[in-house]
PDB file of C-alpha atoms and ligand atoms in Angstrom:
ATOM      1  CA  MET A   1     -32.172  14.062  17.328  1.00  0.00           C
ATOM      2  CA  LYS A   2     -31.464  17.504  15.969  1.00  0.00           C
ATOM      3  CA  THR A   3     -27.663  17.330  15.846  1.00  0.00           C
ATOM      4  CA  PRO A   4     -26.466  15.507  12.766  1.00  0.00           C
ATOM      5  CA  ILE A   5     -23.617  13.029  13.112  1.00  0.00           C
ATOM      6  CA  ILE A   6     -21.354  13.192  10.109  1.00  0.00           C
ATOM      7  CA  ILE A   7     -18.590  10.635   9.785  1.00  0.00           C
ATOM      8  CA  ALA A   8     -15.664  10.826   7.376  1.00  0.00           C
ATOM      9  CA  ASN A   9     -14.360   7.380   6.493  1.00  0.00           C
ATOM     10  CA  TRP A  10     -11.127   7.887   4.621  1.00  0.00           C
ATOM     11  CA  LYS A  11     -10.534   4.145   4.226  1.00  0.00           C
ATOM     12  CA  LEU A  12      -7.013   3.431   2.926  1.00  0.00           C
ATOM     13  CA  ASN A  13      -6.556   6.958   1.629  1.00  0.00           C
ATOM     14  CA  GLY A  14      -4.679  10.019   2.707  1.00  0.00           C
ATOM     15  CA  HIS A  15      -1.117  11.094   3.336  1.00  0.00           C
ATOM     16  CA  LYS A  16       0.745  13.560   5.503  1.00  0.00           C
ATOM     17  CA  LEU A  17      -0.028  16.481   3.229  1.00  0.00           C
ATOM     18  CA  LEU A  18      -3.755  15.804   3.193  1.00  0.00           C
ATOM     19  CA  VAL A  19      -3.740  15.453   6.978  1.00  0.00           C
ATOM     20  CA  GLU A  20      -2.014  18.858   7.238  1.00  0.00           C
ATOM     21  CA  LYS A  21      -4.359  20.605   4.809  1.00  0.00           C
ATOM     22  CA  PHE A  22      -7.564  19.073   6.097  1.00  0.00           C
ATOM     23  CA  SER A  23      -6.634  19.827   9.718  1.00  0.00           C
ATOM     24  CA  LYS A  24      -5.741  23.417   8.901  1.00  0.00           C
ATOM     25  CA  LYS A  25      -9.067  24.003   7.182  1.00  0.00           C
ATOM     26  CA  ILE A  26     -11.011  22.555  10.099  1.00  0.00           C
ATOM     27  CA  LYS A  27      -9.040  24.632  12.561  1.00  0.00           C
ATOM     28  CA  ASN A  28      -9.959  27.806  10.712  1.00  0.00           C
ATOM     29  CA  ILE A  29     -13.675  27.163  10.795  1.00  0.00           C
ATOM     30  CA  GLU A  30     -15.647  29.022  13.390  1.00  0.00           C
ATOM     31  CA  LYS A  31     -15.621  27.018  16.641  1.00  0.00           C
ATOM     32  CA  ASN A  32     -19.352  27.359  17.314  1.00  0.00           C
ATOM     33  CA  PHE A  33     -20.043  25.457  14.160  1.00  0.00           C
ATOM     34  CA  PHE A  34     -18.841  22.288  15.799  1.00  0.00           C
ATOM     35  CA  LYS A  35     -21.069  22.613  18.832  1.00  0.00           C
ATOM     36  CA  GLU A  36     -24.078  22.010  16.646  1.00  0.00           C
ATOM     37  CA  ASN A  37     -22.747  19.018  14.757  1.00  0.00           C
ATOM     38  CA  THR A  38     -21.123  15.794  15.780  1.00  0.00           C
ATOM     39  CA  ILE A  39     -18.237  15.359  13.416  1.00  0.00           C
ATOM     40  CA  ILE A  40     -16.254  12.171  13.494  1.00  0.00           C
ATOM     41  CA  LEU A  41     -13.094  11.814  11.446  1.00  0.00           C
ATOM     42  CA  SER A  42     -11.799   8.394  10.591  1.00  0.00           C
ATOM     43  CA  PRO A  43      -8.507   8.655   8.746  1.00  0.00           C
ATOM     44  CA  PRO A  44      -6.152   5.654   8.783  1.00  0.00           C
ATOM     45  CA  VAL A  45      -5.389   5.123  12.453  1.00  0.00           C
ATOM     46  CA  ILE A  46      -1.744   6.222  12.251  1.00  0.00           C
ATOM     47  CA  TYR A  47      -2.860   9.759  11.381  1.00  0.00           C
ATOM     48  CA  ILE A  48      -5.371  10.178  14.215  1.00  0.00           C
ATOM     49  CA  GLN A  49      -2.999  11.517  16.814  1.00  0.00           C
ATOM     50  CA  LYS A  50      -1.422  13.971  14.401  1.00  0.00           C
ATOM     51  CA  MET A  51      -4.807  15.290  13.278  1.00  0.00           C
ATOM     52  CA  LYS A  52      -6.013  15.574  16.815  1.00  0.00           C
ATOM     53  CA  GLU A  53      -2.966  17.598  17.796  1.00  0.00           C
ATOM     54  CA  LYS A  54      -3.311  19.843  14.796  1.00  0.00           C
ATOM     55  CA  ILE A  55      -7.031  20.497  15.074  1.00  0.00           C
ATOM     56  CA  LYS A  56      -7.133  20.945  18.860  1.00  0.00           C
ATOM     57  CA  ASN A  57     -10.905  20.996  19.056  1.00  0.00           C
ATOM     58  CA  LYS A  58     -12.624  18.818  21.636  1.00  0.00           C
ATOM     59  CA  LYS A  59     -15.778  18.864  19.551  1.00  0.00           C
ATOM     60  CA  ILE A  60     -14.192  16.947  16.697  1.00  0.00           C
ATOM     61  CA  PHE A  61     -14.126  13.249  17.393  1.00  0.00           C
ATOM     62  CA  PHE A  62     -12.047  10.457  15.917  1.00  0.00           C
ATOM     63  CA  ALA A  63     -12.832   6.904  14.934  1.00  0.00           C
ATOM     64  CA  ALA A  64     -10.603   3.966  14.100  1.00  0.00           C
ATOM     65  CA  GLN A  65     -11.676   1.999  11.042  1.00  0.00           C
ATOM     66  CA  ASN A  66     -11.002  -1.361  12.624  1.00  0.00           C
ATOM     67  CA  VAL A  67      -9.718  -3.006  15.785  1.00  0.00           C
ATOM     68  CA  ASP A  68      -8.626  -6.404  17.008  1.00  0.00           C
ATOM     69  CA  PHE A  69     -10.783  -8.121  19.624  1.00  0.00           C
ATOM     70  CA  ASN A  70      -7.766  -9.061  21.732  1.00  0.00           C
ATOM     71  CA  ASN A  71      -6.563  -6.502  24.206  1.00  0.00           C
ATOM     72  CA  LYS A  72      -2.886  -7.479  24.019  1.00  0.00           C
ATOM     73  CA  GLY A  73      -0.564 -10.337  23.190  1.00  0.00           C
ATOM     74  CA  ALA A  74       1.114 -12.107  20.291  1.00  0.00           C
ATOM     75  CA  PHE A  75      -1.088 -10.760  17.488  1.00  0.00           C
ATOM     76  CA  THR A  76       1.343  -9.218  15.032  1.00  0.00           C
ATOM     77  CA  GLY A  77      -0.031  -6.310  13.062  1.00  0.00           C
ATOM     78  CA  GLU A  78      -3.093  -5.754  15.221  1.00  0.00           C
ATOM     79  CA  ILE A  79      -4.258  -2.762  17.228  1.00  0.00           C
ATOM     80  CA  SER A  80      -6.423  -3.049  20.340  1.00  0.00           C
ATOM     81  CA  SER A  81      -9.358  -1.024  21.627  1.00  0.00           C
ATOM     82  CA  TYR A  82      -7.208  -0.094  24.592  1.00  0.00           C
ATOM     83  CA  MET A  83      -4.637   1.497  22.267  1.00  0.00           C
ATOM     84  CA  ILE A  84      -7.284   3.297  20.253  1.00  0.00           C
ATOM     85  CA  ASN A  85      -8.676   4.736  23.437  1.00  0.00           C
ATOM     86  CA  GLU A  86      -5.211   5.761  24.553  1.00  0.00           C
ATOM     87  CA  ILE A  87      -4.538   7.820  21.428  1.00  0.00           C
ATOM     88  CA  GLY A  88      -7.748   9.749  22.020  1.00  0.00           C
ATOM     89  CA  ALA A  89     -10.208   8.282  19.539  1.00  0.00           C
ATOM     90  CA  LYS A  90     -13.738   7.795  20.794  1.00  0.00           C
ATOM     91  CA  TYR A  91     -15.355   5.606  18.156  1.00  0.00           C
ATOM     92  CA  VAL A  92     -14.551   2.498  16.135  1.00  0.00           C
ATOM     93  CA  ILE A  93     -16.132   1.581  12.807  1.00  0.00           C
ATOM     94  CA  LEU A  94     -16.972  -2.120  12.871  1.00  0.00           C
ATOM     95  CA  GLY A  95     -18.311  -4.592  10.363  1.00  0.00           C
ATOM     96  CA  HIS A  96     -17.733  -2.450   7.300  1.00  0.00           C
ATOM     97  CA  SER A  97     -18.597  -4.506   4.226  1.00  0.00           C
ATOM     98  CA  GLU A  98     -15.051  -4.080   2.931  1.00  0.00           C
ATOM     99  CA  ARG A  99     -13.775  -5.811   6.051  1.00  0.00           C
ATOM    100  CA  ARG A 100     -16.476  -8.449   5.898  1.00  0.00           C
ATOM    101  CA  LYS A 101     -15.537  -9.183   2.294  1.00  0.00           C
ATOM    102  CA  ASN A 102     -11.776  -8.618   2.102  1.00  0.00           C
ATOM    103  CA  HIS A 103     -10.863  -9.880   5.568  1.00  0.00           C
ATOM    104  CA  ASN A 104     -13.500 -12.576   5.981  1.00  0.00           C
ATOM    105  CA  GLU A 105     -14.968 -10.963   9.062  1.00  0.00           C
ATOM    106  CA  ASP A 106     -18.133 -12.795  10.010  1.00  0.00           C
ATOM    107  CA  ASN A 107     -20.839 -11.718  12.433  1.00  0.00           C
ATOM    108  CA  LEU A 108     -19.196 -13.527  15.349  1.00  0.00           C
ATOM    109  CA  CYS A 109     -15.834 -11.865  14.776  1.00  0.00           C
ATOM    110  CA  ILE A 110     -17.537  -8.476  14.569  1.00  0.00           C
ATOM    111  CA  ALA A 111     -19.483  -9.156  17.755  1.00  0.00           C
ATOM    112  CA  LYS A 112     -16.231  -9.962  19.577  1.00  0.00           C
ATOM    113  CA  LYS A 113     -14.791  -6.665  18.372  1.00  0.00           C
ATOM    114  CA  PHE A 114     -17.952  -4.866  19.454  1.00  0.00           C
ATOM    115  CA  LYS A 115     -17.534  -6.319  22.928  1.00  0.00           C
ATOM    116  CA  SER A 116     -13.920  -5.241  23.219  1.00  0.00           C
ATOM    117  CA  VAL A 117     -14.740  -1.746  21.944  1.00  0.00           C
ATOM    118  CA  LYS A 118     -17.435  -1.258  24.566  1.00  0.00           C
ATOM    119  CA  LYS A 119     -15.290  -2.739  27.315  1.00  0.00           C
ATOM    120  CA  ASN A 120     -12.687  -0.090  26.563  1.00  0.00           C
ATOM    121  CA  ASN A 121     -15.206   2.751  26.731  1.00  0.00           C
ATOM    122  CA  LEU A 122     -15.273   3.392  23.025  1.00  0.00           C
ATOM    123  CA  ILE A 123     -18.412   3.716  20.930  1.00  0.00           C
ATOM    124  CA  PRO A 124     -19.004   1.239  18.119  1.00  0.00           C
ATOM    125  CA  ILE A 125     -20.266   2.407  14.753  1.00  0.00           C
ATOM    126  CA  LEU A 126     -21.649  -0.879  13.498  1.00  0.00           C
ATOM    127  CA  CYS A 127     -22.046  -1.135   9.724  1.00  0.00           C
ATOM    128  CA  ILE A 128     -24.731  -3.459   8.448  1.00  0.00           C
ATOM    129  CA  GLY A 129     -26.217  -3.951   5.023  1.00  0.00           C
ATOM    130  CA  GLU A 130     -27.152  -6.374   2.292  1.00  0.00           C
ATOM    131  CA  THR A 131     -25.508  -7.137  -1.053  1.00  0.00           C
ATOM    132  CA  GLU A 132     -27.192  -6.507  -4.386  1.00  0.00           C
ATOM    133  CA  GLN A 133     -28.044 -10.194  -4.771  1.00  0.00           C
ATOM    134  CA  GLU A 134     -29.490 -10.405  -1.278  1.00  0.00           C
ATOM    135  CA  LYS A 135     -31.636  -7.389  -2.060  1.00  0.00           C
ATOM    136  CA  LYS A 136     -32.854  -8.991  -5.284  1.00  0.00           C
ATOM    137  CA  ASP A 137     -33.691 -12.147  -3.365  1.00  0.00           C
ATOM    138  CA  GLY A 138     -35.750 -10.170  -0.866  1.00  0.00           C
ATOM    139  CA  LEU A 139     -33.381 -11.039   1.996  1.00  0.00           C
ATOM    140  CA  THR A 140     -32.514  -7.558   3.240  1.00  0.00           C
ATOM    141  CA  LYS A 141     -34.337  -7.744   6.571  1.00  0.00           C
ATOM    142  CA  ASN A 142     -33.053 -11.241   7.322  1.00  0.00           C
ATOM    143  CA  ILE A 143     -29.478 -10.196   6.641  1.00  0.00           C
ATOM    144  CA  LEU A 144     -29.814  -7.166   8.894  1.00  0.00           C
ATOM    145  CA  LYS A 145     -31.400  -9.237  11.646  1.00  0.00           C
ATOM    146  CA  ASN A 146     -28.547 -11.767  11.522  1.00  0.00           C
ATOM    147  CA  GLN A 147     -25.965  -9.007  11.666  1.00  0.00           C
ATOM    148  CA  ILE A 148     -27.714  -7.498  14.684  1.00  0.00           C
ATOM    149  CA  ASN A 149     -28.596 -10.731  16.500  1.00  0.00           C
ATOM    150  CA  GLN A 150     -25.013 -11.875  16.889  1.00  0.00           C
ATOM    151  CA  ILE A 151     -24.217  -8.674  18.795  1.00  0.00           C
ATOM    152  CA  PHE A 152     -27.114  -9.299  21.169  1.00  0.00           C
ATOM    153  CA  LEU A 153     -25.946 -12.875  21.691  1.00  0.00           C
ATOM    154  CA  LYS A 154     -22.363 -11.934  22.442  1.00  0.00           C
ATOM    155  CA  CYS A 155     -22.817  -8.621  24.209  1.00  0.00           C
ATOM    156  CA  GLY A 156     -26.212  -8.754  25.910  1.00  0.00           C
ATOM    157  CA  LEU A 157     -29.550  -7.002  25.712  1.00  0.00           C
ATOM    158  CA  ASN A 158     -28.201  -3.569  26.451  1.00  0.00           C
ATOM    159  CA  SER A 159     -25.493  -3.756  23.738  1.00  0.00           C
ATOM    160  CA  PHE A 160     -26.831  -1.127  21.411  1.00  0.00           C
ATOM    161  CA  HIS A 161     -27.677   1.581  23.899  1.00  0.00           C
ATOM    162  CA  LYS A 162     -25.898   4.786  22.877  1.00  0.00           C
ATOM    163  CA  THR A 163     -24.155   3.256  19.888  1.00  0.00           C
ATOM    164  CA  CYS A 164     -24.210   4.153  16.191  1.00  0.00           C
ATOM    165  CA  ILE A 165     -25.528   1.845  13.529  1.00  0.00           C
ATOM    166  CA  ALA A 166     -24.721   2.617   9.939  1.00  0.00           C
ATOM    167  CA  TYR A 167     -27.014   1.121   7.343  1.00  0.00           C
ATOM    168  CA  GLU A 168     -24.694   0.700   4.386  1.00  0.00           C
ATOM    169  CA  PRO A 169     -26.179  -1.332   1.556  1.00  0.00           C
ATOM    170  CA  VAL A 170     -23.174  -2.977  -0.095  1.00  0.00           C
ATOM    171  CA  TRP A 171     -24.512  -2.145  -3.563  1.00  0.00           C
ATOM    172  CA  ALA A 172     -24.451   1.563  -2.723  1.00  0.00           C
ATOM    173  CA  ILE A 173     -20.871   1.772  -1.469  1.00  0.00           C
ATOM    174  CA  GLY A 174     -18.493   3.421  -3.890  1.00  0.00           C
ATOM    175  CA  THR A 175     -20.897   2.931  -6.794  1.00  0.00           C
ATOM    176  CA  GLY A 176     -22.446   6.392  -7.061  1.00  0.00           C
ATOM    177  CA  LYS A 177     -25.860   4.721  -6.610  1.00  0.00           C
ATOM    178  CA  ASN A 178     -27.200   5.766  -3.226  1.00  0.00           C
ATOM    179  CA  ALA A 179     -30.259   4.091  -1.743  1.00  0.00           C
ATOM    180  CA  SER A 180     -33.403   6.153  -2.196  1.00  0.00           C
ATOM    181  CA  PRO A 181     -34.552   8.252   0.766  1.00  0.00           C
ATOM    182  CA  ILE A 182     -37.763   6.204   0.911  1.00  0.00           C
ATOM    183  CA  LEU A 183     -35.849   2.958   1.193  1.00  0.00           C
ATOM    184  CA  ILE A 184     -33.427   4.435   3.718  1.00  0.00           C
ATOM    185  CA  ASN A 185     -36.251   5.606   5.938  1.00  0.00           C
ATOM    186  CA  LYS A 186     -38.031   2.281   5.705  1.00  0.00           C
ATOM    187  CA  ILE A 187     -34.923   0.315   6.644  1.00  0.00           C
ATOM    188  CA  MET A 188     -33.919   2.702   9.435  1.00  0.00           C
ATOM    189  CA  LYS A 189     -37.368   2.405  10.949  1.00  0.00           C
ATOM    190  CA  PHE A 190     -37.090  -1.352  10.767  1.00  0.00           C
ATOM    191  CA  ILE A 191     -33.637  -1.369  12.419  1.00  0.00           C
ATOM    192  CA  LYS A 192     -34.761   0.915  15.210  1.00  0.00           C
ATOM    193  CA  LYS A 193     -37.918  -1.053  15.942  1.00  0.00           C
ATOM    194  CA  TYR A 194     -36.093  -4.351  15.783  1.00  0.00           C
ATOM    195  CA  ILE A 195     -33.402  -3.274  18.230  1.00  0.00           C
ATOM    196  CA  ILE A 196     -35.929  -1.849  20.652  1.00  0.00           C
ATOM    197  CA  TYR A 197     -37.971  -5.032  20.434  1.00  0.00           C
ATOM    198  CA  LYS A 198     -34.936  -7.281  20.951  1.00  0.00           C
ATOM    199  CA  SER A 199     -33.475  -5.221  23.767  1.00  0.00           C
ATOM    200  CA  LYS A 200     -36.871  -5.237  25.508  1.00  0.00           C
ATOM    201  CA  ASN A 201     -36.330  -1.613  26.354  1.00  0.00           C
ATOM    202  CA  LYS A 202     -38.032   1.212  24.544  1.00  0.00           C
ATOM    203  CA  ASN A 203     -35.558   3.696  25.993  1.00  0.00           C
ATOM    204  CA  THR A 204     -32.696   2.156  24.043  1.00  0.00           C
ATOM    205  CA  LYS A 205     -31.026   5.030  22.287  1.00  0.00           C
ATOM    206  CA  ILE A 206     -29.356   4.361  18.962  1.00  0.00           C
ATOM    207  CA  TYR A 207     -27.976   6.760  16.391  1.00  0.00           C
ATOM    208  CA  LEU A 208     -28.746   5.766  12.836  1.00  0.00           C
ATOM    209  CA  GLN A 209     -26.389   6.612  10.013  1.00  0.00           C
ATOM    210  CA  TYR A 210     -26.776   6.048   6.334  1.00  0.00           C
ATOM    211  CA  GLY A 211     -23.687   5.244   4.231  1.00  0.00           C
ATOM    212  CA  GLY A 212     -23.200   4.551   0.522  1.00  0.00           C
ATOM    213  CA  SER A 213     -22.350   7.150  -2.132  1.00  0.00           C
ATOM    214  CA  VAL A 214     -23.339  10.143  -0.003  1.00  0.00           C
ATOM    215  CA  SER A 215     -22.468  13.344  -1.836  1.00  0.00           C
ATOM    216  CA  THR A 216     -23.201  17.069  -1.871  1.00  0.00           C
ATOM    217  CA  LYS A 217     -25.887  16.290  -4.447  1.00  0.00           C
ATOM    218  CA  ASN A 218     -27.910  13.760  -2.491  1.00  0.00           C
ATOM    219  CA  ILE A 219     -27.272  14.727   1.142  1.00  0.00           C
ATOM    220  CA  LYS A 220     -30.311  16.983   1.317  1.00  0.00           C
ATOM    221  CA  SER A 221     -32.798  14.276   0.475  1.00  0.00           C
ATOM    222  CA  ILE A 222     -31.046  11.653   2.594  1.00  0.00           C
ATOM    223  CA  ILE A 223     -30.704  13.677   5.772  1.00  0.00           C
ATOM    224  CA  LYS A 224     -34.339  14.750   5.558  1.00  0.00           C
ATOM    225  CA  SER A 225     -35.431  11.202   6.335  1.00  0.00           C
ATOM    226  CA  LYS A 226     -37.050  11.123   9.730  1.00  0.00           C
ATOM    227  CA  TYR A 227     -35.065   8.175  11.067  1.00  0.00           C
ATOM    228  CA  VAL A 228     -31.652   9.280   9.792  1.00  0.00           C
ATOM    229  CA  ASN A 229     -29.433  10.878  12.423  1.00  0.00           C
ATOM    230  CA  GLY A 230     -26.476  11.309  10.145  1.00  0.00           C
ATOM    231  CA  VAL A 231     -24.318   9.927   7.388  1.00  0.00           C
ATOM    232  CA  LEU A 232     -21.112   7.999   6.909  1.00  0.00           C
ATOM    233  CA  VAL A 233     -19.232   9.498   4.011  1.00  0.00           C
ATOM    234  CA  GLY A 234     -16.485   7.615   2.168  1.00  0.00           C
ATOM    235  CA  SER A 235     -14.921   9.121  -0.945  1.00  0.00           C
ATOM    236  CA  GLY A 236     -16.916  12.350  -0.501  1.00  0.00           C
ATOM    237  CA  SER A 237     -15.036  13.062   2.715  1.00  0.00           C
ATOM    238  CA  LEU A 238     -11.546  13.259   1.248  1.00  0.00           C
ATOM    239  CA  ASP A 239     -12.124  16.693  -0.206  1.00  0.00           C
ATOM    240  CA  TYR A 240     -12.710  19.046   2.713  1.00  0.00           C
ATOM    241  CA  LYS A 241     -14.856  21.419   0.629  1.00  0.00           C
ATOM    242  CA  ASN A 242     -17.212  18.589  -0.213  1.00  0.00           C
ATOM    243  CA  PHE A 243     -17.204  17.301   3.287  1.00  0.00           C
ATOM    244  CA  PHE A 244     -17.995  20.672   4.846  1.00  0.00           C
ATOM    245  CA  LYS A 245     -20.751  21.228   2.363  1.00  0.00           C
ATOM    246  CA  ILE A 246     -22.282  17.939   3.428  1.00  0.00           C
ATOM    247  CA  ILE A 247     -22.028  18.990   7.083  1.00  0.00           C
ATOM    248  CA  LYS A 248     -23.563  22.400   6.432  1.00  0.00           C
ATOM    249  CA  ILE A 249     -26.505  21.070   4.443  1.00  0.00           C
ATOM    250  CA  SER A 250     -27.153  18.405   7.084  1.00  0.00           C
ATOM    251  CA  TYR A 251     -27.118  20.954   9.839  1.00  0.00           C
ATOM    252  CA  LYS A 252     -29.507  23.289   8.051  1.00  0.00           C
ATOM    253  CA  ILE A 253     -31.951  20.520   7.257  1.00  0.00           C
ATOM    254  CA  LYS A 254     -31.981  19.179  10.809  1.00  0.00           C
ATOM    255  CA  LYS A 255     -32.514  22.685  12.178  1.00  0.00           C
ATOM    256  CA  ASN A 256     -35.278  23.379   9.665  1.00  0.00           C
ATOM    257  CA  LEU A 257     -33.284  26.197   8.112  1.00  0.00           C
ATOM    258  CA  LEU A 258     -33.481  24.658   4.679  1.00  0.00           C
ATOM    259  CA  LYS A 259     -36.405  23.034   2.911  1.00  0.00           C
TER     260      LYS A 259
HETATM  261  P1  PGA B 301     -18.694   5.817  -0.216  1.00  0.00           P
HETATM  262  O1  PGA B 301     -18.295   4.885   1.001  1.00  0.00           O
HETATM  263  O2  PGA B 301     -19.275   7.093   0.382  1.00  0.00           O
HETATM  264  O3  PGA B 301     -17.430   6.063  -0.961  1.00  0.00           O
HETATM  265  O4  PGA B 301     -19.716   5.101  -1.002  1.00  0.00           O
HETATM  266  C1  PGA B 301     -19.081   4.808   2.151  1.00  0.00           C
HETATM  267  C2  PGA B 301     -18.507   3.794   3.087  1.00  0.00           C
HETATM  268  O5  PGA B 301     -17.978   2.789   2.645  1.00  0.00           O
HETATM  269  O6  PGA B 301     -18.533   3.977   4.310  1.00  0.00           O
END
């Protein structure tokens, strides 16, 4: 895949002013630029509609950072896939380690969300990854398999076709310590092979993202990895200059314009 997918995960950051500024900057960038990149913005969900209206560019996509697995009902504080679809987002980030840890989301809960996202014609961006201890204990592949298997169980063999999977080692998120390109490539290859094997279909198309301390400094070496289709950027996406630099470098590398 020659078109990099670059996702901005703002997490619980941002405010009206940042939304205004960021949107204005994106609007002023040459439109053609966006044809060659898949850019997905994931600000807190209440800002999505505003940003969408301001940017007015069908080539910029939006993702919610979370969703409830119920479609409607007495679930105070929740937002459904149906609603996310209605406000014009196309993707939903699921299973982020911060949600797994801070909101006790287990693999079953995430699989239920995955199902509801797909049912509502949205595209899941499933985050998977091991903790530092699990890595030390040599459990990385087992952890990833468990995180993937539950989706197959709940959503069927075809679940992953045309979805994004973000490999986000927990120890690399927000720490400034990204995984090495060699490790990233190795794990991506494993994920891809495993999903194809499990789905019993070698035409299963998945888009592999790497996430965890991606910056303007390391993007070049990360995006070069053969199996990496793109990156999920957390803190590095809040500053539009940084974020655009990451997009530009990714694009050039994937198009062989930069060595
Ligand atoms: P980070 O976050 O880039 O700030 O490490 C990535 C993520 O959590 O998606």
